[in-house]
Amino acid sequence: ATTEQKAEVARRAELLQDLHTRRRDLIARLDKRLASTQCEDDARDESWIWADVKPAKVLAAEAPAGLEGRDKTAWAKAERERRLRAHLDGLDTMLQAGSTLSVDCADGELRLLVNGVPAIDGVFIRDADSGFLSAQWRHAVRDTHVTEAFDGKKLVRKLLQLRRTDNPALREQLAQLDADLVRLDRDIDAAERAMNAFVYEFYGLTEEEIRLVEAG
């Protein structure tokens, strides 16, 4: 690399460092608000995501005729686990190592996407809650690295670790910080791609060599 090229790499590296520092600070501010005493745990179970995964006490009413007492309870628990397992198996199929997780919320529908494909959808929420809840889902998966050990059960557990607050300022701030992070992540991605393209150019890498580098 020439002196000019080295200087340009240094300039781009400083820009990336600044962007990542801003990202770290935004995440810290978001974490501080979620941990605030003005927030409390918002306990929900899988039935909030999948309506058919009802609590065992509710499913007991659907038990086959003739079952009573412990047998009825055991059936309800097993049925709930069967329904939940069916959904989790579908997630496990999509969650391959290296998969990218993202969240969107439009027309009142909260969705979790794997590699851009909806993996959890049909979670309809109030417009007033969309910014607050989608921010928490995005925060839950923002830095999640999907490995072979990461499965649907772990993903759902993350999505159900919600907080709630009646403080409108806190809700607005959380939604704004999330929006800032979404924009910043796009800027970081663009800056990293520009840096890579610049380095590939002055090293004279071919398209095949670039594919090998990025695959590694």
PDB file of C-alpha atoms in Angstrom:
ATOM      1  CA  ALA A   1       0.000   0.000   0.000  1.00  0.00           C
ATOM      2  CA  THR A   2       1.140   3.530  -0.758  1.00  0.00           C
ATOM      3  CA  THR A   3       1.442   6.229   1.892  1.00  0.00           C
ATOM      4  CA  GLU A   4      -1.799   7.752   0.617  1.00  0.00           C
ATOM      5  CA  GLN A   5      -3.605   4.406   0.782  1.00  0.00           C
ATOM      6  CA  LYS A   6      -2.380   3.798   4.329  1.00  0.00           C
ATOM      7  CA  ALA A   7      -3.608   7.238   5.338  1.00  0.00           C
ATOM      8  CA  GLU A   8      -7.008   6.530   3.801  1.00  0.00           C
ATOM      9  CA  VAL A   9      -7.277   3.206   5.651  1.00  0.00           C
ATOM     10  CA  ALA A  10      -6.427   5.007   8.898  1.00  0.00           C
ATOM     11  CA  ARG A  11      -9.095   7.642   8.211  1.00  0.00           C
ATOM     12  CA  ARG A  12     -11.727   4.998   7.517  1.00  0.00           C
ATOM     13  CA  ALA A  13     -10.678   3.018  10.604  1.00  0.00           C
ATOM     14  CA  GLU A  14     -11.109   6.127  12.770  1.00  0.00           C
ATOM     15  CA  LEU A  15     -14.574   6.657  11.308  1.00  0.00           C
ATOM     16  CA  LEU A  16     -15.533   3.064  12.116  1.00  0.00           C
ATOM     17  CA  GLN A  17     -14.143   3.383  15.631  1.00  0.00           C
ATOM     18  CA  ASP A  18     -16.231   6.518  16.157  1.00  0.00           C
ATOM     19  CA  LEU A  19     -19.365   4.807  14.838  1.00  0.00           C
ATOM     20  CA  HIS A  20     -18.867   1.784  17.098  1.00  0.00           C
ATOM     21  CA  THR A  21     -18.248   4.043  20.098  1.00  0.00           C
ATOM     22  CA  ARG A  22     -21.496   5.870  19.415  1.00  0.00           C
ATOM     23  CA  ARG A  23     -23.257   2.507  19.088  1.00  0.00           C
ATOM     24  CA  ARG A  24     -21.861   1.324  22.432  1.00  0.00           C
ATOM     25  CA  ASP A  25     -23.029   4.528  24.106  1.00  0.00           C
ATOM     26  CA  LEU A  26     -26.535   4.282  22.633  1.00  0.00           C
ATOM     27  CA  ILE A  27     -26.859   0.675  23.816  1.00  0.00           C
ATOM     28  CA  ALA A  28     -25.730   1.706  27.314  1.00  0.00           C
ATOM     29  CA  ARG A  29     -28.375   4.445  27.382  1.00  0.00           C
ATOM     30  CA  LEU A  30     -31.031   1.986  26.229  1.00  0.00           C
ATOM     31  CA  ASP A  31     -29.973  -0.588  28.844  1.00  0.00           C
ATOM     32  CA  LYS A  32     -30.101   2.078  31.559  1.00  0.00           C
ATOM     33  CA  ARG A  33     -33.727   2.850  30.740  1.00  0.00           C
ATOM     34  CA  LEU A  34     -34.804  -0.788  30.633  1.00  0.00           C
ATOM     35  CA  ALA A  35     -33.148  -1.350  34.017  1.00  0.00           C
ATOM     36  CA  SER A  36     -34.795   1.747  35.480  1.00  0.00           C
ATOM     37  CA  THR A  37     -36.953   1.406  38.597  1.00  0.00           C
ATOM     38  CA  GLN A  38     -39.666   3.034  36.481  1.00  0.00           C
ATOM     39  CA  CYS A  39     -39.807  -0.217  34.501  1.00  0.00           C
ATOM     40  CA  GLU A  40     -40.971  -3.597  35.754  1.00  0.00           C
ATOM     41  CA  ASP A  41     -40.954  -7.118  34.381  1.00  0.00           C
ATOM     42  CA  ASP A  42     -43.712  -7.812  31.874  1.00  0.00           C
ATOM     43  CA  ALA A  43     -44.288 -11.524  32.419  1.00  0.00           C
ATOM     44  CA  ARG A  44     -45.635 -13.266  29.318  1.00  0.00           C
ATOM     45  CA  ASP A  45     -45.518 -16.842  28.114  1.00  0.00           C
ATOM     46  CA  GLU A  46     -45.406 -18.493  24.710  1.00  0.00           C
ATOM     47  CA  SER A  47     -49.179 -18.114  24.281  1.00  0.00           C
ATOM     48  CA  TRP A  48     -48.574 -14.400  23.634  1.00  0.00           C
ATOM     49  CA  ILE A  49     -46.638 -15.421  20.518  1.00  0.00           C
ATOM     50  CA  TRP A  50     -48.618 -18.550  19.582  1.00  0.00           C
ATOM     51  CA  ALA A  51     -52.237 -18.544  20.753  1.00  0.00           C
ATOM     52  CA  ASP A  52     -52.564 -22.337  20.481  1.00  0.00           C
ATOM     53  CA  VAL A  53     -49.877 -22.825  23.151  1.00  0.00           C
ATOM     54  CA  LYS A  54     -52.352 -22.204  25.952  1.00  0.00           C
ATOM     55  CA  PRO A  55     -51.589 -22.665  29.648  1.00  0.00           C
ATOM     56  CA  ALA A  56     -52.071 -26.227  30.824  1.00  0.00           C
ATOM     57  CA  LYS A  57     -54.988 -25.167  33.045  1.00  0.00           C
ATOM     58  CA  VAL A  58     -56.812 -23.841  29.987  1.00  0.00           C
ATOM     59  CA  LEU A  59     -55.978 -26.852  27.842  1.00  0.00           C
ATOM     60  CA  ALA A  60     -57.362 -29.168  30.508  1.00  0.00           C
ATOM     61  CA  ALA A  61     -60.836 -28.187  29.323  1.00  0.00           C
ATOM     62  CA  GLU A  62     -59.980 -29.732  25.933  1.00  0.00           C
ATOM     63  CA  ALA A  63     -58.896 -33.054  27.406  1.00  0.00           C
ATOM     64  CA  PRO A  64     -60.482 -36.219  25.969  1.00  0.00           C
ATOM     65  CA  ALA A  65     -63.638 -37.361  27.665  1.00  0.00           C
ATOM     66  CA  GLY A  66     -63.048 -39.779  30.521  1.00  0.00           C
ATOM     67  CA  LEU A  67     -59.834 -38.204  31.756  1.00  0.00           C
ATOM     68  CA  GLU A  68     -60.001 -36.883  35.287  1.00  0.00           C
ATOM     69  CA  GLY A  69     -57.701 -35.596  37.984  1.00  0.00           C
ATOM     70  CA  ARG A  70     -54.025 -36.234  37.455  1.00  0.00           C
ATOM     71  CA  ASP A  71     -54.572 -37.895  34.092  1.00  0.00           C
ATOM     72  CA  LYS A  72     -56.315 -34.773  32.814  1.00  0.00           C
ATOM     73  CA  THR A  73     -53.538 -32.541  34.119  1.00  0.00           C
ATOM     74  CA  ALA A  74     -50.860 -34.766  32.615  1.00  0.00           C
ATOM     75  CA  TRP A  75     -52.611 -34.725  29.242  1.00  0.00           C
ATOM     76  CA  ALA A  76     -52.879 -30.922  29.291  1.00  0.00           C
ATOM     77  CA  LYS A  77     -49.185 -30.515  30.090  1.00  0.00           C
ATOM     78  CA  ALA A  78     -48.169 -32.970  27.388  1.00  0.00           C
ATOM     79  CA  GLU A  79     -50.461 -31.316  24.839  1.00  0.00           C
ATOM     80  CA  ARG A  80     -49.036 -27.890  25.588  1.00  0.00           C
ATOM     81  CA  GLU A  81     -45.507 -29.222  25.222  1.00  0.00           C
ATOM     82  CA  ARG A  82     -46.434 -30.898  21.909  1.00  0.00           C
ATOM     83  CA  ARG A  83     -47.844 -27.672  20.477  1.00  0.00           C
ATOM     84  CA  LEU A  84     -44.898 -25.626  21.683  1.00  0.00           C
ATOM     85  CA  ARG A  85     -42.434 -28.171  20.344  1.00  0.00           C
ATOM     86  CA  ALA A  86     -44.025 -27.968  16.886  1.00  0.00           C
ATOM     87  CA  HIS A  87     -43.402 -24.216  16.774  1.00  0.00           C
ATOM     88  CA  LEU A  88     -39.884 -24.512  18.177  1.00  0.00           C
ATOM     89  CA  ASP A  89     -38.981 -27.218  15.663  1.00  0.00           C
ATOM     90  CA  GLY A  90     -39.933 -24.817  12.876  1.00  0.00           C
ATOM     91  CA  LEU A  91     -37.646 -22.174  14.365  1.00  0.00           C
ATOM     92  CA  ASP A  92     -34.807 -24.666  14.791  1.00  0.00           C
ATOM     93  CA  THR A  93     -34.994 -25.493  11.090  1.00  0.00           C
ATOM     94  CA  MET A  94     -34.509 -21.839  10.181  1.00  0.00           C
ATOM     95  CA  LEU A  95     -31.836 -21.039  12.790  1.00  0.00           C
ATOM     96  CA  GLN A  96     -28.678 -22.190  11.058  1.00  0.00           C
ATOM     97  CA  ALA A  97     -25.262 -21.080  12.310  1.00  0.00           C
ATOM     98  CA  GLY A  98     -24.482 -17.611  11.016  1.00  0.00           C
ATOM     99  CA  SER A  99     -28.123 -16.673  10.446  1.00  0.00           C
ATOM    100  CA  THR A 100     -29.049 -13.002  10.714  1.00  0.00           C
ATOM    101  CA  LEU A 101     -31.891 -12.020  13.037  1.00  0.00           C
ATOM    102  CA  SER A 102     -33.987  -8.888  12.558  1.00  0.00           C
ATOM    103  CA  VAL A 103     -37.282  -7.430  13.740  1.00  0.00           C
ATOM    104  CA  ASP A 104     -39.913  -5.333  12.042  1.00  0.00           C
ATOM    105  CA  CYS A 105     -43.280  -3.948  13.034  1.00  0.00           C
ATOM    106  CA  ALA A 106     -45.769  -2.711  10.457  1.00  0.00           C
ATOM    107  CA  ASP A 107     -49.542  -2.433  10.400  1.00  0.00           C
ATOM    108  CA  GLY A 108     -49.652  -3.476  14.042  1.00  0.00           C
ATOM    109  CA  GLU A 109     -47.825  -6.777  13.391  1.00  0.00           C
ATOM    110  CA  LEU A 110     -44.610  -7.581  15.241  1.00  0.00           C
ATOM    111  CA  ARG A 111     -42.349 -10.029  13.404  1.00  0.00           C
ATOM    112  CA  LEU A 112     -39.035 -11.794  13.944  1.00  0.00           C
ATOM    113  CA  LEU A 113     -37.149 -12.566  10.737  1.00  0.00           C
ATOM    114  CA  VAL A 114     -34.329 -15.019  10.099  1.00  0.00           C
ATOM    115  CA  ASN A 115     -32.232 -14.040   7.083  1.00  0.00           C
ATOM    116  CA  GLY A 116     -35.061 -11.739   6.042  1.00  0.00           C
ATOM    117  CA  VAL A 117     -37.697 -14.483   6.165  1.00  0.00           C
ATOM    118  CA  PRO A 118     -40.498 -14.275   8.782  1.00  0.00           C
ATOM    119  CA  ALA A 119     -39.929 -16.911  11.464  1.00  0.00           C
ATOM    120  CA  ILE A 120     -42.373 -15.503  14.024  1.00  0.00           C
ATOM    121  CA  ASP A 121     -45.249 -13.408  12.770  1.00  0.00           C
ATOM    122  CA  GLY A 122     -48.877 -12.672  13.503  1.00  0.00           C
ATOM    123  CA  VAL A 123     -48.055 -11.055  16.850  1.00  0.00           C
ATOM    124  CA  PHE A 124     -50.485  -8.149  16.689  1.00  0.00           C
ATOM    125  CA  ILE A 125     -50.016  -5.294  19.128  1.00  0.00           C
ATOM    126  CA  ARG A 126     -51.483  -1.859  19.756  1.00  0.00           C
ATOM    127  CA  ASP A 127     -49.997   1.041  17.795  1.00  0.00           C
ATOM    128  CA  ALA A 128     -49.222   2.688  21.128  1.00  0.00           C
ATOM    129  CA  ASP A 129     -47.025  -0.301  22.065  1.00  0.00           C
ATOM    130  CA  SER A 130     -45.328  -0.866  18.710  1.00  0.00           C
ATOM    131  CA  GLY A 131     -42.283   1.338  19.275  1.00  0.00           C
ATOM    132  CA  PHE A 132     -41.721   0.141  22.826  1.00  0.00           C
ATOM    133  CA  LEU A 133     -42.112  -3.590  22.162  1.00  0.00           C
ATOM    134  CA  SER A 134     -40.327  -3.709  18.803  1.00  0.00           C
ATOM    135  CA  ALA A 135     -37.418  -1.804  20.385  1.00  0.00           C
ATOM    136  CA  GLN A 136     -37.118  -4.517  23.032  1.00  0.00           C
ATOM    137  CA  TRP A 137     -37.270  -7.331  20.492  1.00  0.00           C
ATOM    138  CA  ARG A 138     -34.603  -5.636  18.381  1.00  0.00           C
ATOM    139  CA  HIS A 139     -32.494  -5.089  21.478  1.00  0.00           C
ATOM    140  CA  ALA A 140     -32.840  -8.776  22.379  1.00  0.00           C
ATOM    141  CA  VAL A 141     -31.465  -9.992  19.031  1.00  0.00           C
ATOM    142  CA  ARG A 142     -29.255  -7.055  17.990  1.00  0.00           C
ATOM    143  CA  ASP A 143     -25.965  -8.680  19.025  1.00  0.00           C
ATOM    144  CA  THR A 144     -27.128 -12.290  19.124  1.00  0.00           C
ATOM    145  CA  HIS A 145     -24.765 -14.588  17.267  1.00  0.00           C
ATOM    146  CA  VAL A 146     -26.558 -17.650  15.971  1.00  0.00           C
ATOM    147  CA  THR A 147     -24.380 -20.691  16.577  1.00  0.00           C
ATOM    148  CA  GLU A 148     -25.093 -24.403  16.359  1.00  0.00           C
ATOM    149  CA  ALA A 149     -25.998 -24.323  20.069  1.00  0.00           C
ATOM    150  CA  PHE A 150     -28.519 -21.494  19.619  1.00  0.00           C
ATOM    151  CA  ASP A 151     -32.055 -22.825  19.122  1.00  0.00           C
ATOM    152  CA  GLY A 152     -35.674 -21.729  19.018  1.00  0.00           C
ATOM    153  CA  LYS A 153     -36.151 -22.196  22.754  1.00  0.00           C
ATOM    154  CA  LYS A 154     -33.315 -19.775  23.549  1.00  0.00           C
ATOM    155  CA  LEU A 155     -34.599 -17.281  20.999  1.00  0.00           C
ATOM    156  CA  VAL A 156     -38.139 -17.288  22.408  1.00  0.00           C
ATOM    157  CA  ARG A 157     -36.788 -16.938  25.934  1.00  0.00           C
ATOM    158  CA  LYS A 158     -34.995 -13.769  24.814  1.00  0.00           C
ATOM    159  CA  LEU A 159     -38.115 -12.364  23.158  1.00  0.00           C
ATOM    160  CA  LEU A 160     -40.226 -12.944  26.267  1.00  0.00           C
ATOM    161  CA  GLN A 161     -37.853 -11.076  28.593  1.00  0.00           C
ATOM    162  CA  LEU A 162     -39.908  -7.906  28.316  1.00  0.00           C
ATOM    163  CA  ARG A 163     -40.249  -4.815  30.474  1.00  0.00           C
ATOM    164  CA  ARG A 164     -43.169  -2.412  30.822  1.00  0.00           C
ATOM    165  CA  THR A 165     -43.674   1.120  32.089  1.00  0.00           C
ATOM    166  CA  ASP A 166     -46.431   3.673  32.396  1.00  0.00           C
ATOM    167  CA  ASN A 167     -43.941   6.511  31.946  1.00  0.00           C
ATOM    168  CA  PRO A 168     -44.609   7.991  28.473  1.00  0.00           C
ATOM    169  CA  ALA A 169     -41.246   9.772  28.398  1.00  0.00           C
ATOM    170  CA  LEU A 170     -39.421   6.485  29.015  1.00  0.00           C
ATOM    171  CA  ARG A 171     -41.379   4.745  26.263  1.00  0.00           C
ATOM    172  CA  GLU A 172     -40.630   7.553  23.811  1.00  0.00           C
ATOM    173  CA  GLN A 173     -36.945   7.631  24.711  1.00  0.00           C
ATOM    174  CA  LEU A 174     -36.580   3.882  24.281  1.00  0.00           C
ATOM    175  CA  ALA A 175     -38.232   3.992  20.859  1.00  0.00           C
ATOM    176  CA  GLN A 176     -36.025   6.922  19.796  1.00  0.00           C
ATOM    177  CA  LEU A 177     -32.817   5.235  20.968  1.00  0.00           C
ATOM    178  CA  ASP A 178     -33.813   2.115  19.054  1.00  0.00           C
ATOM    179  CA  ALA A 179     -34.463   4.153  15.889  1.00  0.00           C
ATOM    180  CA  ASP A 180     -31.055   5.836  16.302  1.00  0.00           C
ATOM    181  CA  LEU A 181     -29.412   2.408  16.636  1.00  0.00           C
ATOM    182  CA  VAL A 182     -31.133   1.113  13.515  1.00  0.00           C
ATOM    183  CA  ARG A 183     -29.788   4.071  11.514  1.00  0.00           C
ATOM    184  CA  LEU A 184     -26.341   3.758  13.079  1.00  0.00           C
ATOM    185  CA  ASP A 185     -26.140   0.038  12.285  1.00  0.00           C
ATOM    186  CA  ARG A 186     -26.850   0.887   8.635  1.00  0.00           C
ATOM    187  CA  ASP A 187     -24.070   3.490   8.690  1.00  0.00           C
ATOM    188  CA  ILE A 188     -21.658   0.973  10.234  1.00  0.00           C
ATOM    189  CA  ASP A 189     -22.536  -1.663   7.647  1.00  0.00           C
ATOM    190  CA  ALA A 190     -22.003   0.828   4.804  1.00  0.00           C
ATOM    191  CA  ALA A 191     -18.683   2.023   6.268  1.00  0.00           C
ATOM    192  CA  GLU A 192     -17.423  -1.542   6.748  1.00  0.00           C
ATOM    193  CA  ARG A 193     -18.357  -2.495   3.195  1.00  0.00           C
ATOM    194  CA  ALA A 194     -16.621   0.634   1.871  1.00  0.00           C
ATOM    195  CA  MET A 195     -13.501  -0.170   3.906  1.00  0.00           C
ATOM    196  CA  ASN A 196     -13.435  -3.738   2.612  1.00  0.00           C
ATOM    197  CA  ALA A 197     -13.904  -2.615  -0.990  1.00  0.00           C
ATOM    198  CA  PHE A 198     -11.045  -0.125  -0.640  1.00  0.00           C
ATOM    199  CA  VAL A 199      -8.682  -2.717   0.818  1.00  0.00           C
ATOM    200  CA  TYR A 200      -9.648  -5.303  -1.802  1.00  0.00           C
ATOM    201  CA  GLU A 201      -8.902  -2.726  -4.513  1.00  0.00           C
ATOM    202  CA  PHE A 202      -5.408  -1.764  -3.438  1.00  0.00           C
ATOM    203  CA  TYR A 203      -4.490  -5.416  -2.854  1.00  0.00           C
ATOM    204  CA  GLY A 204      -5.799  -6.161  -6.338  1.00  0.00           C
ATOM    205  CA  LEU A 205      -7.996  -9.062  -5.262  1.00  0.00           C
ATOM    206  CA  THR A 206     -10.074 -10.798  -7.885  1.00  0.00           C
ATOM    207  CA  GLU A 207     -13.795 -11.468  -7.403  1.00  0.00           C
ATOM    208  CA  GLU A 208     -13.005 -15.110  -6.644  1.00  0.00           C
ATOM    209  CA  GLU A 209     -10.429 -14.125  -4.021  1.00  0.00           C
ATOM    210  CA  ILE A 210     -12.891 -11.699  -2.452  1.00  0.00           C
ATOM    211  CA  ARG A 211     -15.488 -14.459  -2.217  1.00  0.00           C
ATOM    212  CA  LEU A 212     -12.929 -16.697  -0.481  1.00  0.00           C
ATOM    213  CA  VAL A 213     -12.021 -13.940   2.012  1.00  0.00           C
ATOM    214  CA  GLU A 214     -15.647 -13.134   2.846  1.00  0.00           C
ATOM    215  CA  ALA A 215     -16.577 -16.812   3.107  1.00  0.00           C
ATOM    216  CA  GLY A 216     -13.807 -17.355   5.651  1.00  0.00           C
TER     217      GLY A 216
END
